[in-house]
mmCIF file of C-alpha atoms in Angstrom:
data_model
loop_
_atom_site.group_PDB
_atom_site.id
_atom_site.type_symbol
_atom_site.label_atom_id
_atom_site.label_comp_id
_atom_site.label_asym_id
_atom_site.label_seq_id
_atom_site.Cartn_x
_atom_site.Cartn_y
_atom_site.Cartn_z
ATOM 1 C CA MET A 20 -17.808 20.361 -35.286
ATOM 2 C CA LYS A 21 -14.105 19.615 -34.876
ATOM 3 C CA LEU A 22 -11.659 20.759 -32.196
ATOM 4 C CA GLY A 23 -8.336 22.265 -33.278
ATOM 5 C CA PHE A 24 -5.817 24.896 -32.279
ATOM 6 C CA LEU A 25 -3.936 27.839 -33.780
ATOM 7 C CA THR A 26 -0.279 26.953 -34.335
ATOM 8 C CA ALA A 27 0.992 30.471 -33.451
ATOM 9 C CA CYS A 28 1.517 29.429 -29.813
ATOM 10 C CA LEU A 29 4.380 27.154 -30.953
ATOM 11 C CA PRO A 30 6.344 29.490 -33.259
ATOM 12 C CA ASN A 31 9.626 27.577 -33.034
ATOM 13 C CA VAL A 32 8.182 24.085 -33.577
ATOM 14 C CA PRO A 33 8.009 22.809 -37.187
ATOM 15 C CA LEU A 34 4.533 22.212 -38.586
ATOM 16 C CA ALA A 35 5.250 18.499 -39.074
ATOM 17 C CA ASP A 36 6.042 18.131 -35.365
ATOM 18 C CA ILE A 37 2.956 20.115 -34.372
ATOM 19 C CA ALA A 38 0.776 17.893 -36.552
ATOM 20 C CA ALA A 39 2.193 14.725 -34.998
ATOM 21 C CA TRP A 40 1.671 16.083 -31.468
ATOM 22 C CA ALA A 41 -1.877 17.256 -32.276
ATOM 23 C CA GLU A 42 -2.838 13.812 -33.560
ATOM 24 C CA ALA A 43 -1.348 12.113 -30.500
ATOM 25 C CA ARG A 44 -3.287 14.417 -28.143
ATOM 26 C CA GLY A 45 -6.619 13.918 -29.913
ATOM 27 C CA TYR A 46 -6.947 17.239 -31.726
ATOM 28 C CA GLN A 47 -8.693 17.071 -35.089
ATOM 29 C CA ALA A 48 -7.621 20.272 -36.841
ATOM 30 C CA LEU A 49 -4.984 23.006 -37.055
ATOM 31 C CA GLU A 50 -5.387 26.685 -37.865
ATOM 32 C CA VAL A 51 -1.989 27.399 -39.400
ATOM 33 C CA ALA A 52 -0.050 30.623 -38.775
ATOM 34 C CA VAL A 53 1.392 32.187 -41.944
ATOM 35 C CA TRP A 54 3.044 35.444 -40.843
ATOM 36 C CA PRO A 55 6.160 36.394 -42.831
ATOM 37 C CA SER A 56 9.235 35.214 -40.962
ATOM 38 C CA THR A 57 10.461 38.715 -40.069
ATOM 39 C CA GLY A 58 10.738 38.177 -36.320
ATOM 40 C CA SER A 59 9.331 41.638 -35.660
ATOM 41 C CA ARG A 60 6.845 40.468 -33.015
ATOM 42 C CA ASP A 61 7.053 37.834 -30.312
ATOM 43 C CA PHE A 62 3.881 36.009 -31.333
ATOM 44 C CA GLU A 63 4.592 35.791 -35.047
ATOM 45 C CA ALA A 64 4.743 32.288 -36.433
ATOM 46 C CA SER A 65 5.458 31.203 -39.975
ATOM 47 C CA HIS A 66 4.457 27.560 -40.272
ATOM 48 C CA LEU A 67 3.821 27.836 -44.018
ATOM 49 C CA ASN A 68 5.831 30.136 -46.265
ATOM 50 C CA VAL A 69 2.969 31.476 -48.361
ATOM 51 C CA ALA A 70 5.323 33.934 -50.090
ATOM 52 C CA ASP A 71 6.878 30.957 -51.888
ATOM 53 C CA PHE A 72 4.045 28.467 -52.108
ATOM 54 C CA GLY A 73 3.149 26.434 -55.161
ATOM 55 C CA ARG A 74 1.631 23.100 -56.110
ATOM 56 C CA LYS A 75 4.585 21.131 -54.709
ATOM 57 C CA GLN A 76 4.292 22.768 -51.279
ATOM 58 C CA ALA A 77 0.508 22.360 -51.363
ATOM 59 C CA ASP A 78 0.777 18.645 -52.115
ATOM 60 C CA GLU A 79 3.341 18.157 -49.332
ATOM 61 C CA THR A 80 1.157 20.022 -46.834
ATOM 62 C CA THR A 81 -1.964 18.101 -47.843
ATOM 63 C CA ALA A 82 -0.086 14.810 -47.475
ATOM 64 C CA LEU A 83 1.133 15.849 -43.998
ATOM 65 C CA PHE A 84 -2.394 16.557 -42.799
ATOM 66 C CA GLU A 85 -3.800 13.378 -44.343
ATOM 67 C CA ARG A 86 -1.037 11.334 -42.713
ATOM 68 C CA HIS A 87 -2.091 12.600 -39.291
ATOM 69 C CA GLY A 88 -5.841 12.591 -39.933
ATOM 70 C CA LEU A 89 -6.114 16.355 -39.429
ATOM 71 C CA THR A 90 -8.125 19.139 -41.062
ATOM 72 C CA LEU A 91 -6.353 22.358 -42.050
ATOM 73 C CA SER A 92 -9.090 24.704 -40.894
ATOM 74 C CA SER A 93 -7.766 28.145 -41.868
ATOM 75 C CA LEU A 94 -4.643 30.175 -42.610
ATOM 76 C CA ALA A 95 -3.919 32.850 -39.992
ATOM 77 C CA TYR A 96 -2.349 36.257 -40.653
ATOM 78 C CA TYR A 97 -3.777 38.712 -38.136
ATOM 79 C CA GLU A 98 -2.450 42.134 -39.075
ATOM 80 C CA ASN A 99 -3.555 45.775 -39.331
ATOM 81 C CA ASN A 100 -5.086 46.204 -42.781
ATOM 82 C CA LEU A 101 -5.631 49.918 -42.051
ATOM 83 C CA HIS A 102 -2.054 50.582 -40.954
ATOM 84 C CA PRO A 103 -1.280 54.338 -40.924
ATOM 85 C CA ASP A 104 1.953 53.815 -42.892
ATOM 86 C CA LEU A 105 0.873 53.403 -46.514
ATOM 87 C CA ALA A 106 3.866 51.279 -47.478
ATOM 88 C CA ARG A 107 3.275 48.927 -44.548
ATOM 89 C CA ARG A 108 -0.437 48.768 -45.373
ATOM 90 C CA ALA A 109 0.412 47.715 -48.919
ATOM 91 C CA GLU A 110 2.789 45.013 -47.621
ATOM 92 C CA ILE A 111 0.063 43.625 -45.382
ATOM 93 C CA ALA A 112 -2.497 43.554 -48.207
ATOM 94 C CA ALA A 113 0.000 41.779 -50.459
ATOM 95 C CA HIS A 114 0.614 39.124 -47.815
ATOM 96 C CA VAL A 115 -3.118 38.603 -47.289
ATOM 97 C CA LYS A 116 -3.340 37.891 -51.029
ATOM 98 C CA ARG A 117 -0.445 35.425 -50.814
ATOM 99 C CA ALA A 118 -2.266 33.655 -47.985
ATOM 100 C CA VAL A 119 -5.410 33.533 -50.121
ATOM 101 C CA ASP A 120 -3.447 32.033 -53.011
ATOM 102 C CA ALA A 121 -2.038 29.353 -50.694
ATOM 103 C CA ALA A 122 -5.482 28.626 -49.256
ATOM 104 C CA ALA A 123 -6.892 28.172 -52.746
ATOM 105 C CA LEU A 124 -4.145 25.679 -53.619
ATOM 106 C CA LEU A 125 -4.792 23.778 -50.387
ATOM 107 C CA GLY A 126 -8.570 23.795 -50.720
ATOM 108 C CA VAL A 127 -8.854 25.729 -47.437
ATOM 109 C CA GLU A 128 -12.031 27.753 -47.135
ATOM 110 C CA THR A 129 -10.835 30.714 -45.044
ATOM 111 C CA VAL A 130 -7.997 33.139 -44.358
ATOM 112 C CA GLY A 131 -8.079 34.992 -41.053
ATOM 113 C CA THR A 132 -6.937 38.576 -40.480
ATOM 114 C CA PHE A 133 -7.934 41.814 -38.710
ATOM 115 C CA ILE A 134 -9.563 44.916 -40.100
ATOM 116 C CA GLY A 135 -7.266 46.947 -37.876
ATOM 117 C CA ARG A 136 -7.350 50.685 -37.370
ATOM 118 C CA HIS A 137 -5.581 53.912 -38.202
ATOM 119 C CA PRO A 138 -5.067 55.181 -34.609
ATOM 120 C CA GLY A 139 -5.138 58.817 -35.712
ATOM 121 C CA LEU A 140 -8.685 58.548 -37.061
ATOM 122 C CA SER A 141 -12.099 58.098 -35.461
ATOM 123 C CA VAL A 142 -14.010 54.845 -35.821
ATOM 124 C CA LYS A 143 -16.283 56.415 -38.442
ATOM 125 C CA GLU A 144 -13.263 57.669 -40.381
ATOM 126 C CA ASN A 145 -11.724 54.214 -40.160
ATOM 127 C CA ILE A 146 -14.916 52.664 -41.499
ATOM 128 C CA ALA A 147 -14.722 54.984 -44.499
ATOM 129 C CA LEU A 148 -11.087 53.948 -44.988
ATOM 130 C CA ALA A 149 -11.982 50.255 -44.697
ATOM 131 C CA ASP A 150 -14.802 50.710 -47.213
ATOM 132 C CA LYS A 151 -12.067 51.637 -49.690
ATOM 133 C CA GLU A 152 -9.270 49.241 -48.693
ATOM 134 C CA LEU A 153 -11.009 45.950 -47.941
ATOM 135 C CA PRO A 154 -13.425 45.255 -50.845
ATOM 136 C CA PRO A 155 -10.520 44.567 -53.277
ATOM 137 C CA LEU A 156 -9.207 41.906 -50.870
ATOM 138 C CA VAL A 157 -12.687 40.380 -50.509
ATOM 139 C CA GLU A 158 -13.054 40.300 -54.301
ATOM 140 C CA TYR A 159 -9.592 38.767 -54.757
ATOM 141 C CA ALA A 160 -10.414 36.029 -52.234
ATOM 142 C CA GLY A 161 -13.881 35.396 -53.628
ATOM 143 C CA GLU A 162 -12.518 34.871 -57.130
ATOM 144 C CA ARG A 163 -10.400 32.048 -55.667
ATOM 145 C CA GLY A 164 -13.151 30.460 -53.591
ATOM 146 C CA VAL A 165 -11.825 31.749 -50.266
ATOM 147 C CA LYS A 166 -13.568 33.715 -47.492
ATOM 148 C CA ILE A 167 -11.740 36.348 -45.448
ATOM 149 C CA ILE A 168 -12.620 35.986 -41.775
ATOM 150 C CA ILE A 169 -12.072 38.721 -39.201
ATOM 151 C CA GLU A 170 -11.384 37.941 -35.558
ATOM 152 C CA ASN A 171 -13.256 40.184 -33.135
ATOM 153 C CA CYS A 172 -10.105 40.882 -31.093
ATOM 154 C CA VAL A 173 -10.019 44.424 -29.694
ATOM 155 C CA MET A 174 -6.245 44.800 -30.257
ATOM 156 C CA GLU A 175 -6.106 47.570 -27.681
ATOM 157 C CA GLY A 176 -2.306 47.360 -27.660
ATOM 158 C CA TRP A 177 -2.294 48.896 -31.143
ATOM 159 C CA HIS A 178 -3.735 52.161 -29.767
ATOM 160 C CA PRO A 179 -1.532 54.431 -27.623
ATOM 161 C CA ASP A 180 -4.277 54.824 -25.006
ATOM 162 C CA GLY A 181 -5.538 51.248 -25.042
ATOM 163 C CA TYR A 182 -8.636 51.939 -27.112
ATOM 164 C CA PRO A 183 -9.791 49.454 -29.779
ATOM 165 C CA GLY A 184 -7.165 48.926 -32.477
ATOM 166 C CA ASN A 185 -9.314 46.572 -34.557
ATOM 167 C CA ILE A 186 -12.741 47.914 -35.484
ATOM 168 C CA ALA A 187 -14.506 44.547 -35.380
ATOM 169 C CA TYR A 188 -15.064 44.226 -31.646
ATOM 170 C CA SER A 189 -18.875 44.410 -31.343
ATOM 171 C CA PRO A 190 -21.992 43.056 -33.091
ATOM 172 C CA GLU A 191 -22.755 46.582 -34.320
ATOM 173 C CA LEU A 192 -19.464 46.572 -36.238
ATOM 174 C CA TRP A 193 -19.850 42.943 -37.357
ATOM 175 C CA GLU A 194 -22.986 43.933 -39.241
ATOM 176 C CA TRP A 195 -21.069 46.664 -41.041
ATOM 177 C CA MET A 196 -18.207 44.353 -42.017
ATOM 178 C CA PHE A 197 -20.618 41.679 -43.231
ATOM 179 C CA SER A 198 -21.890 44.267 -45.716
ATOM 180 C CA LEU A 199 -18.384 44.260 -47.253
ATOM 181 C CA GLY A 200 -18.473 40.487 -47.773
ATOM 182 C CA LEU A 201 -16.292 39.696 -44.761
ATOM 183 C CA TYR A 202 -17.004 36.894 -42.293
ATOM 184 C CA LEU A 203 -16.426 36.506 -38.548
ATOM 185 C CA ASN A 204 -13.866 34.319 -36.797
ATOM 186 C CA TYR A 205 -15.795 34.369 -33.536
ATOM 187 C CA ASP A 206 -13.785 34.518 -30.285
ATOM 188 C CA PRO A 207 -15.804 34.828 -27.043
ATOM 189 C CA SER A 208 -12.916 35.971 -24.819
ATOM 190 C CA HIS A 209 -12.865 39.522 -26.185
ATOM 191 C CA LEU A 210 -16.611 39.969 -25.747
ATOM 192 C CA LEU A 211 -16.438 38.919 -22.106
ATOM 193 C CA TRP A 212 -14.258 41.779 -20.882
ATOM 194 C CA LEU A 213 -16.128 44.281 -23.064
ATOM 195 C CA GLY A 214 -19.296 43.470 -21.114
ATOM 196 C CA ILE A 215 -20.975 41.710 -24.064
ATOM 197 C CA ASP A 216 -22.491 38.314 -23.340
ATOM 198 C CA PRO A 217 -20.678 35.897 -25.689
ATOM 199 C CA VAL A 218 -23.633 33.541 -26.142
ATOM 200 C CA THR A 219 -26.204 36.283 -26.753
ATOM 201 C CA ALA A 220 -23.865 37.938 -29.275
ATOM 202 C CA LEU A 221 -23.211 34.655 -31.073
ATOM 203 C CA ARG A 222 -26.734 33.466 -31.807
ATOM 204 C CA PRO A 223 -27.877 35.963 -34.507
ATOM 205 C CA TYR A 224 -24.739 35.656 -36.655
ATOM 206 C CA LEU A 225 -24.027 31.945 -37.014
ATOM 207 C CA ASP A 226 -24.583 32.041 -40.770
ATOM 208 C CA LYS A 227 -21.617 34.457 -40.971
ATOM 209 C CA ILE A 228 -19.258 32.335 -38.833
ATOM 210 C CA PRO A 229 -17.457 29.646 -40.850
ATOM 211 C CA HIS A 230 -14.712 29.305 -38.214
ATOM 212 C CA ALA A 231 -14.490 29.989 -34.468
ATOM 213 C CA GLN A 232 -11.729 30.382 -31.915
ATOM 214 C CA ALA A 233 -11.647 29.184 -28.319
ATOM 215 C CA LYS A 234 -9.863 31.505 -25.917
ATOM 216 C CA ASP A 235 -10.891 32.266 -22.354
ATOM 217 C CA ALA A 236 -10.558 35.437 -20.274
ATOM 218 C CA GLN A 237 -10.192 35.840 -16.522
ATOM 219 C CA LEU A 238 -11.658 39.011 -15.020
ATOM 220 C CA ASP A 239 -10.573 40.760 -11.811
ATOM 221 C CA PRO A 240 -13.326 43.243 -10.814
ATOM 222 C CA ARG A 241 -11.319 44.471 -7.802
ATOM 223 C CA ALA A 242 -8.471 45.578 -10.080
ATOM 224 C CA ARG A 243 -11.023 47.220 -12.387
ATOM 225 C CA ASP A 244 -12.080 49.348 -9.423
ATOM 226 C CA ARG A 245 -8.567 50.831 -9.478
ATOM 227 C CA TYR A 246 -7.901 51.143 -13.213
ATOM 228 C CA GLY A 247 -11.345 51.456 -14.772
ATOM 229 C CA PHE A 248 -12.672 49.695 -17.844
ATOM 230 C CA PHE A 249 -9.834 50.835 -20.155
ATOM 231 C CA GLY A 250 -7.190 49.343 -17.877
ATOM 232 C CA LYS A 251 -3.883 50.681 -16.633
ATOM 233 C CA THR A 252 -2.852 54.143 -17.801
ATOM 234 C CA LEU A 253 0.444 54.941 -16.063
ATOM 235 C CA GLU A 254 1.746 51.573 -14.941
ATOM 236 C CA ARG A 255 1.638 49.303 -18.005
ATOM 237 C CA GLU A 256 4.609 46.976 -18.321
ATOM 238 C CA HIS A 257 3.750 46.387 -22.007
ATOM 239 C CA PRO A 258 0.932 47.482 -24.386
ATOM 240 C CA TRP A 259 -1.242 44.489 -23.459
ATOM 241 C CA ASP A 260 -0.987 44.939 -19.675
ATOM 242 C CA GLU A 261 -4.569 45.999 -18.926
ATOM 243 C CA GLY A 262 -4.356 45.113 -15.250
ATOM 244 C CA TRP A 263 -7.876 43.829 -14.578
ATOM 245 C CA TRP A 264 -8.241 40.920 -17.003
ATOM 246 C CA ARG A 265 -6.040 38.465 -18.875
ATOM 247 C CA TYR A 266 -6.453 35.762 -21.485
ATOM 248 C CA ARG A 267 -6.528 32.128 -20.344
ATOM 249 C CA VAL A 268 -6.850 28.728 -21.955
ATOM 250 C CA PRO A 269 -10.438 27.420 -22.007
ATOM 251 C CA GLY A 270 -11.393 26.178 -18.565
ATOM 252 C CA ARG A 271 -9.217 28.633 -16.639
ATOM 253 C CA GLY A 272 -11.311 31.768 -17.196
ATOM 254 C CA ASP A 273 -14.912 32.973 -17.029
ATOM 255 C CA VAL A 274 -16.360 32.061 -20.468
ATOM 256 C CA ASP A 275 -19.429 29.784 -20.373
ATOM 257 C CA TRP A 276 -18.076 27.120 -22.742
ATOM 258 C CA ARG A 277 -21.092 24.861 -22.373
ATOM 259 C CA GLY A 278 -23.292 27.767 -23.493
ATOM 260 C CA VAL A 279 -20.992 28.724 -26.375
ATOM 261 C CA VAL A 280 -20.707 25.197 -27.768
ATOM 262 C CA ASP A 281 -24.427 24.573 -27.336
ATOM 263 C CA ALA A 282 -25.238 27.792 -29.238
ATOM 264 C CA LEU A 283 -22.856 26.750 -32.036
ATOM 265 C CA TYR A 284 -24.605 23.387 -32.337
ATOM 266 C CA GLU A 285 -28.061 24.928 -32.128
ATOM 267 C CA GLY A 286 -27.174 27.282 -34.977
ATOM 268 C CA GLY A 287 -25.920 24.451 -37.194
ATOM 269 C CA PHE A 288 -22.187 25.244 -36.954
ATOM 270 C CA THR A 289 -20.156 22.454 -38.558
ATOM 271 C CA GLY A 290 -16.752 24.137 -38.712
ATOM 272 C CA VAL A 291 -13.687 24.035 -36.481
ATOM 273 C CA LEU A 292 -13.457 25.432 -32.959
ATOM 274 C CA SER A 293 -9.783 26.423 -32.791
ATOM 275 C CA VAL A 294 -8.019 26.984 -29.454
ATOM 276 C CA GLU A 295 -6.014 30.224 -29.473
ATOM 277 C CA HIS A 296 -3.492 29.844 -26.660
ATOM 278 C CA GLU A 297 -2.393 33.200 -25.187
ATOM 279 C CA ASP A 298 -2.422 32.170 -21.528
ATOM 280 C CA PRO A 299 0.520 33.719 -19.596
ATOM 281 C CA VAL A 300 0.335 31.005 -16.926
ATOM 282 C CA TRP A 301 0.838 28.207 -19.455
ATOM 283 C CA SER A 302 3.509 29.943 -21.550
ATOM 284 C CA GLY A 303 7.246 30.453 -21.545
ATOM 285 C CA THR A 304 8.363 27.009 -22.670
ATOM 286 C CA GLU A 305 7.196 24.547 -25.291
ATOM 287 C CA GLU A 306 6.285 22.086 -22.536
ATOM 288 C CA LYS A 307 4.082 24.603 -20.693
ATOM 289 C CA VAL A 308 2.342 25.693 -23.912
ATOM 290 C CA LYS A 309 1.523 22.071 -24.699
ATOM 291 C CA GLN A 310 0.238 21.581 -21.153
ATOM 292 C CA GLY A 311 -2.051 24.558 -21.735
ATOM 293 C CA LEU A 312 -3.313 22.987 -24.965
ATOM 294 C CA ASP A 313 -3.987 19.780 -23.026
ATOM 295 C CA ILE A 314 -6.055 21.750 -20.485
ATOM 296 C CA ALA A 315 -8.042 23.335 -23.327
ATOM 297 C CA TYR A 316 -8.640 19.909 -24.861
ATOM 298 C CA GLN A 317 -9.814 18.437 -21.567
ATOM 299 C CA THR A 318 -12.242 21.347 -21.155
ATOM 300 C CA LEU A 319 -13.730 21.389 -24.647
ATOM 301 C CA ARG A 320 -13.587 17.810 -25.920
ATOM 302 C CA PRO A 321 -16.377 16.519 -23.611
ATOM 303 C CA LEU A 322 -18.683 19.226 -25.037
ATOM 304 C CA ILE A 323 -18.136 18.273 -28.692
ATOM 305 C CA ASN A 324 -19.892 15.250 -30.184
ATOM 306 C CA ALA A 325 -17.561 12.584 -31.584
#
């Protein structure tokens, strides 16, 4: 197992600089963000331009990672593959394919994305829609030796009432998506606030988890007594303002990291555990984000065998 992080937390820092910093801090891998550089969302990062990516760019990227002794663990483009706007849905699918093409050139095993959701449809109706939309992407990736991995993020901010906006949030739904040939990019933080034990949920599915993310969550049961499980209704400052929980870097929340890492080892996981930094306390400046990544490293590195 190797310890890495997702580059999306440093959207304005060039990949070469991130790689140099990661090596200096002891990280072993990077999960590289490959959103299009549209600037439409705050957390978008485009550290590789997969829309214009050929052998030259692949060789340069490979040389960069070799120079710093790093593994490129996955390409990250987490978007709504069931977007209600058909034109936007087609754009997203096309970019997933471009990420797959880049991964194949780089020899990277996985591309990460979301299933997503059409918010005007029920979960069952969305499953029927996904049964039509996603198999062509799985086939396209498989022909190029790449797996598509789905993060189990709830993406409640994509739904007007804070309900799940990504229908991959529970083991019940993982089993359905596995039947389509998709894999899981396991993230324990989302399970925690849903009331699902992250370690218990992890154990049966390790053969379907080629890549994992490390993000923590901090719960506030007293605030839940005011807002309920689904979070704030009338007082949200932004779509992700649930009010009774928030994401943290590993070590600053309530996830049992010793249990998670032990279960990964017990199940034979040999991939990358990639820190996904979305901690509001350690955000706002490049320096604070890097301090948050240092905290995550200090928490997780002692649990991972050298």
